[in-house]
């Protein structure tokens, strides 16, 4: 299937699903502190989805070659890059944890993730989290008709590497709509002026995974899912779903509890 362009009705559907995904993160925020397990975070999220009338897109999700994913969200702690499976290990002061929520509402998918700093963390960890947030936004502000995905990837890569961090290559953002993962792939590195041209009605995620050390990753253990950093350095990730409008972009995964955009973002 190629890229899908959403009409006004599709955009409304996406707005609702995306806001709900963000509101799950809002709900979790006060609970995410030292001592909570990622399994408890998963339970709280599942409960909130039920209450808001959405369903988890990850629970039972099974791309070809993978076992069905067993949880309502992904929790990736410290050197885990992405797709961490919730477990019974309590989070401790100084950890950093990505919580990635994807919900389905009326057939539409909304996908967003945030970083949580547990208690307080080292300066190095906080810097990685904040540079990764800004890197995502450097990609987002590129988005408008006529721009190419290579411009988005380059903006993210240039910013992350200017802080001596590295961009994970094996995973990328993705088109999203009535399917979880649609075309196009949204690389978080690249060359200006290359790849797909953005057009109004496209919806896709921008979700850079940035490593404090080298960019290489590997599969961890035997759960068939969890991805870790080869060099065990810290990894961070943030994710928004965005719409290409006639004049620029609309971030769809915003909610009352979303962190403010960085100062360089206008309007
Ligand atoms: N939400 C992730 C993304 O941003 C995908 C999770 S797939 C799972 O694309 F199987 F690990 F849940
Ligand atoms: Co996600
Ligand atoms: Co995604």
XYZ file of C-alpha atoms and ligand atoms in Angstrom:
281
model
C 0.000 0.000 0.000
C 1.276 3.453 -0.826
C 1.024 6.707 1.065
C -2.502 7.606 2.207
C -3.680 11.217 2.106
C -6.332 12.024 4.698
C -9.420 14.061 3.858
C -11.159 16.316 6.384
C -12.982 13.379 7.952
C -9.779 11.346 8.201
C -7.988 14.299 9.765
C -10.715 14.554 12.407
C -10.355 10.830 13.106
C -6.591 11.187 13.429
C -6.915 14.226 15.714
C -9.093 12.288 18.122
C -6.971 9.122 18.196
C -3.748 11.110 18.556
C -5.077 13.290 21.366
C -6.194 10.153 23.210
C -2.733 8.591 22.917
C -1.236 11.769 24.388
C -3.827 11.782 27.175
C -2.768 8.267 28.183
C 0.739 9.682 28.734
C -0.743 12.627 30.669
C -2.559 10.168 32.919
C 0.589 8.105 33.524
C 2.822 11.052 34.355
C 2.001 11.439 38.055
C 2.499 7.700 38.596
C 5.911 7.375 36.976
C 8.347 7.704 39.856
C 10.891 5.558 41.710
C 9.465 2.173 42.763
C 6.787 1.749 40.098
C 7.234 -1.220 37.770
C 6.783 -0.908 34.038
C 4.128 -3.629 34.304
C 2.139 -1.333 36.601
C 2.538 1.510 34.088
C 1.159 -0.846 31.444
C -1.802 -1.762 33.659
C -2.617 1.894 34.374
C -2.475 2.663 30.652
C -4.729 -0.222 29.734
C -7.234 0.905 32.374
C -7.168 4.474 31.035
C -7.647 3.328 27.431
C -10.734 1.408 28.495
C -12.055 4.506 30.234
C -11.446 6.811 27.260
C -12.887 4.286 24.782
C -9.726 3.521 22.809
C -7.875 0.259 22.303
C -4.175 -0.444 22.403
C -2.547 -0.920 19.007
C 0.444 -2.754 20.442
C -1.361 -5.481 22.434
C -1.233 -8.546 20.192
C 0.483 -6.580 17.417
C 2.365 -9.005 15.220
C 4.349 -7.744 12.245
C 5.555 -10.671 10.123
C 8.439 -12.525 11.731
C 7.600 -11.365 15.269
C 5.694 -12.973 18.133
C 2.543 -11.027 19.152
C 3.473 -8.051 21.331
C 2.273 -8.771 24.895
C 1.515 -5.302 26.333
C -0.561 -2.141 25.884
C 2.529 0.050 25.498
C 6.330 -0.104 25.238
C 8.670 0.897 28.069
C 12.340 1.346 27.169
C 14.646 2.016 30.114
C 18.191 3.470 29.987
C 20.177 1.620 27.285
C 17.041 0.043 25.825
C 16.498 1.810 22.501
C 12.876 0.838 21.783
C 10.124 -1.805 22.053
C 10.957 -2.670 25.669
C 8.357 -5.000 27.163
C 6.923 -4.012 30.568
C 8.223 -6.185 33.424
C 8.356 -6.444 37.200
C 11.563 -4.533 37.822
C 10.867 -1.283 39.701
C 12.149 1.927 38.166
C 14.793 3.558 40.327
C 16.018 7.085 40.863
C 18.281 8.127 38.006
C 16.682 5.909 35.355
C 15.369 7.373 32.133
C 12.381 5.647 30.571
C 10.583 6.059 27.272
C 6.874 5.241 27.331
C 5.424 4.703 23.843
C 1.646 4.627 23.473
C -0.331 3.816 20.346
C -4.118 3.696 20.481
C -6.847 2.964 17.969
C -10.056 5.030 18.031
C -12.768 4.448 15.419
C -10.176 2.708 13.236
C -7.640 5.550 13.351
C -4.198 5.185 14.974
C -2.446 7.738 17.214
C 1.194 7.131 18.190
C 3.288 9.152 20.633
C 6.033 8.669 23.197
C 7.726 10.706 25.887
C 10.775 10.344 28.097
C 10.404 10.239 31.850
C 13.271 11.060 34.191
C 12.857 8.982 37.344
C 13.456 11.048 40.468
C 16.368 12.967 39.129
C 19.072 11.803 36.777
C 22.666 12.629 35.915
C 23.416 15.771 33.936
C 24.466 13.534 31.033
C 21.129 11.685 31.060
C 19.095 14.894 31.290
C 21.081 16.411 28.458
C 20.444 13.378 26.226
C 16.706 13.552 26.969
C 16.520 17.258 26.217
C 18.677 17.144 23.069
C 16.526 14.261 21.764
C 13.365 16.297 22.406
C 14.802 19.254 20.523
C 16.003 16.923 17.739
C 12.435 15.691 17.230
C 11.215 19.291 17.034
C 13.989 20.272 14.598
C 12.468 17.595 12.343
C 8.874 18.691 12.963
C 9.455 22.348 12.068
C 10.750 21.327 8.633
C 7.375 19.831 7.737
C 5.438 21.618 4.995
C 4.337 20.884 1.435
C 7.245 20.705 -1.016
C 9.837 19.789 1.614
C 11.309 16.283 1.317
C 11.760 13.626 3.957
C 15.536 13.872 3.479
C 15.290 17.470 4.741
C 13.507 16.250 7.872
C 16.056 13.500 8.508
C 18.979 15.809 7.925
C 17.668 18.427 10.368
C 17.432 15.790 13.096
C 20.807 14.217 12.353
C 22.645 17.527 12.106
C 21.297 18.703 15.447
C 21.927 15.415 17.310
C 25.429 15.021 15.928
C 26.278 18.652 16.755
C 25.840 17.541 20.375
C 28.106 14.510 19.774
C 25.208 12.064 20.006
C 24.368 9.453 17.379
C 21.170 8.606 15.475
C 19.911 5.020 15.456
C 19.475 3.866 11.839
C 17.579 0.599 12.169
C 14.254 2.122 13.238
C 12.370 5.032 11.794
C 9.158 7.017 11.885
C 6.310 5.921 9.645
C 3.161 6.916 7.885
C 0.121 6.242 10.055
C -3.651 6.338 9.561
C -6.009 3.378 9.432
C -2.882 1.252 9.820
C -0.189 1.348 12.491
C 2.763 1.439 10.104
C 2.178 2.837 6.629
C 4.420 4.284 3.979
C 6.523 6.338 3.935
C 9.428 5.463 6.206
C 10.606 8.559 8.037
C 14.357 8.284 8.543
C 15.949 10.390 11.264
C 19.057 11.009 9.177
C 19.527 11.784 5.527
C 20.440 14.194 2.776
C 18.609 17.465 2.074
C 16.505 17.438 -1.092
C 16.146 13.650 -1.253
C 13.300 11.156 -0.726
C 9.508 11.650 -0.684
C 8.024 15.106 -1.186
C 5.571 16.114 1.538
C 2.001 16.878 0.476
C -1.063 18.076 2.421
C -3.012 15.275 4.104
C -0.008 13.060 4.849
C 0.209 11.929 8.481
C 3.364 10.352 9.850
C 5.408 10.023 13.009
C 8.744 11.601 13.827
C 10.394 9.522 16.555
C 14.167 9.824 16.690
C 16.130 7.375 18.807
C 19.333 9.104 19.892
C 22.246 7.369 21.611
C 24.759 8.955 23.947
C 27.428 6.646 22.524
C 27.681 4.751 19.258
C 24.659 4.262 17.063
C 24.855 0.472 16.807
C 22.015 -1.568 18.303
C 21.267 -5.258 18.762
C 18.420 -7.497 19.807
C 18.450 -8.251 23.486
C 18.019 -11.725 24.932
C 15.278 -13.969 23.662
C 12.091 -11.929 23.864
C 12.368 -11.325 20.121
C 11.555 -7.664 20.580
C 13.676 -5.565 22.906
C 16.368 -3.519 21.171
C 19.400 -2.328 23.165
C 22.493 -0.298 22.481
C 25.523 -2.402 21.626
C 27.799 -0.232 23.757
C 25.279 0.019 26.622
C 25.255 3.803 26.503
C 21.972 5.581 27.270
C 19.352 5.978 24.577
C 16.431 8.397 24.399
C 13.399 8.784 22.137
C 10.440 11.126 21.736
C 7.592 10.703 19.264
C 4.826 12.843 17.814
C 2.359 12.147 15.016
C 2.135 15.101 12.610
C -0.139 16.169 9.756
C 1.116 18.034 6.683
C -1.232 21.015 6.263
C -1.521 23.384 3.269
C 1.030 25.707 4.815
C 3.071 23.656 7.271
C 2.390 21.129 9.993
C -0.026 20.322 12.768
C 1.203 18.200 15.680
C -1.681 15.813 16.322
C -0.420 14.146 19.504
C -0.725 17.188 21.750
C -2.696 17.251 24.985
C -2.953 19.361 28.111
C 0.069 17.594 29.593
C 2.384 17.749 26.577
C 5.713 19.389 27.351
C 6.019 22.827 25.729
C 7.828 22.981 22.387
C 11.403 24.288 22.552
C 11.909 28.059 22.302
C 13.057 27.884 18.654
C 9.571 26.687 17.589
C 7.528 29.665 16.398
C 3.775 30.218 16.743
N 4.830 2.503 18.937
C 5.985 1.980 18.237
C 6.245 2.952 17.107
O 6.426 4.090 17.402
C 5.796 0.596 17.719
C 5.667 -0.429 18.770
S 5.482 -1.945 18.015
C 5.530 -3.051 19.272
O 6.218 2.695 15.940
F 5.249 -4.156 18.751
F 6.735 -3.049 19.832
F 4.645 -2.711 20.164
Co 5.293 4.776 19.048
Co 5.677 5.183 15.773
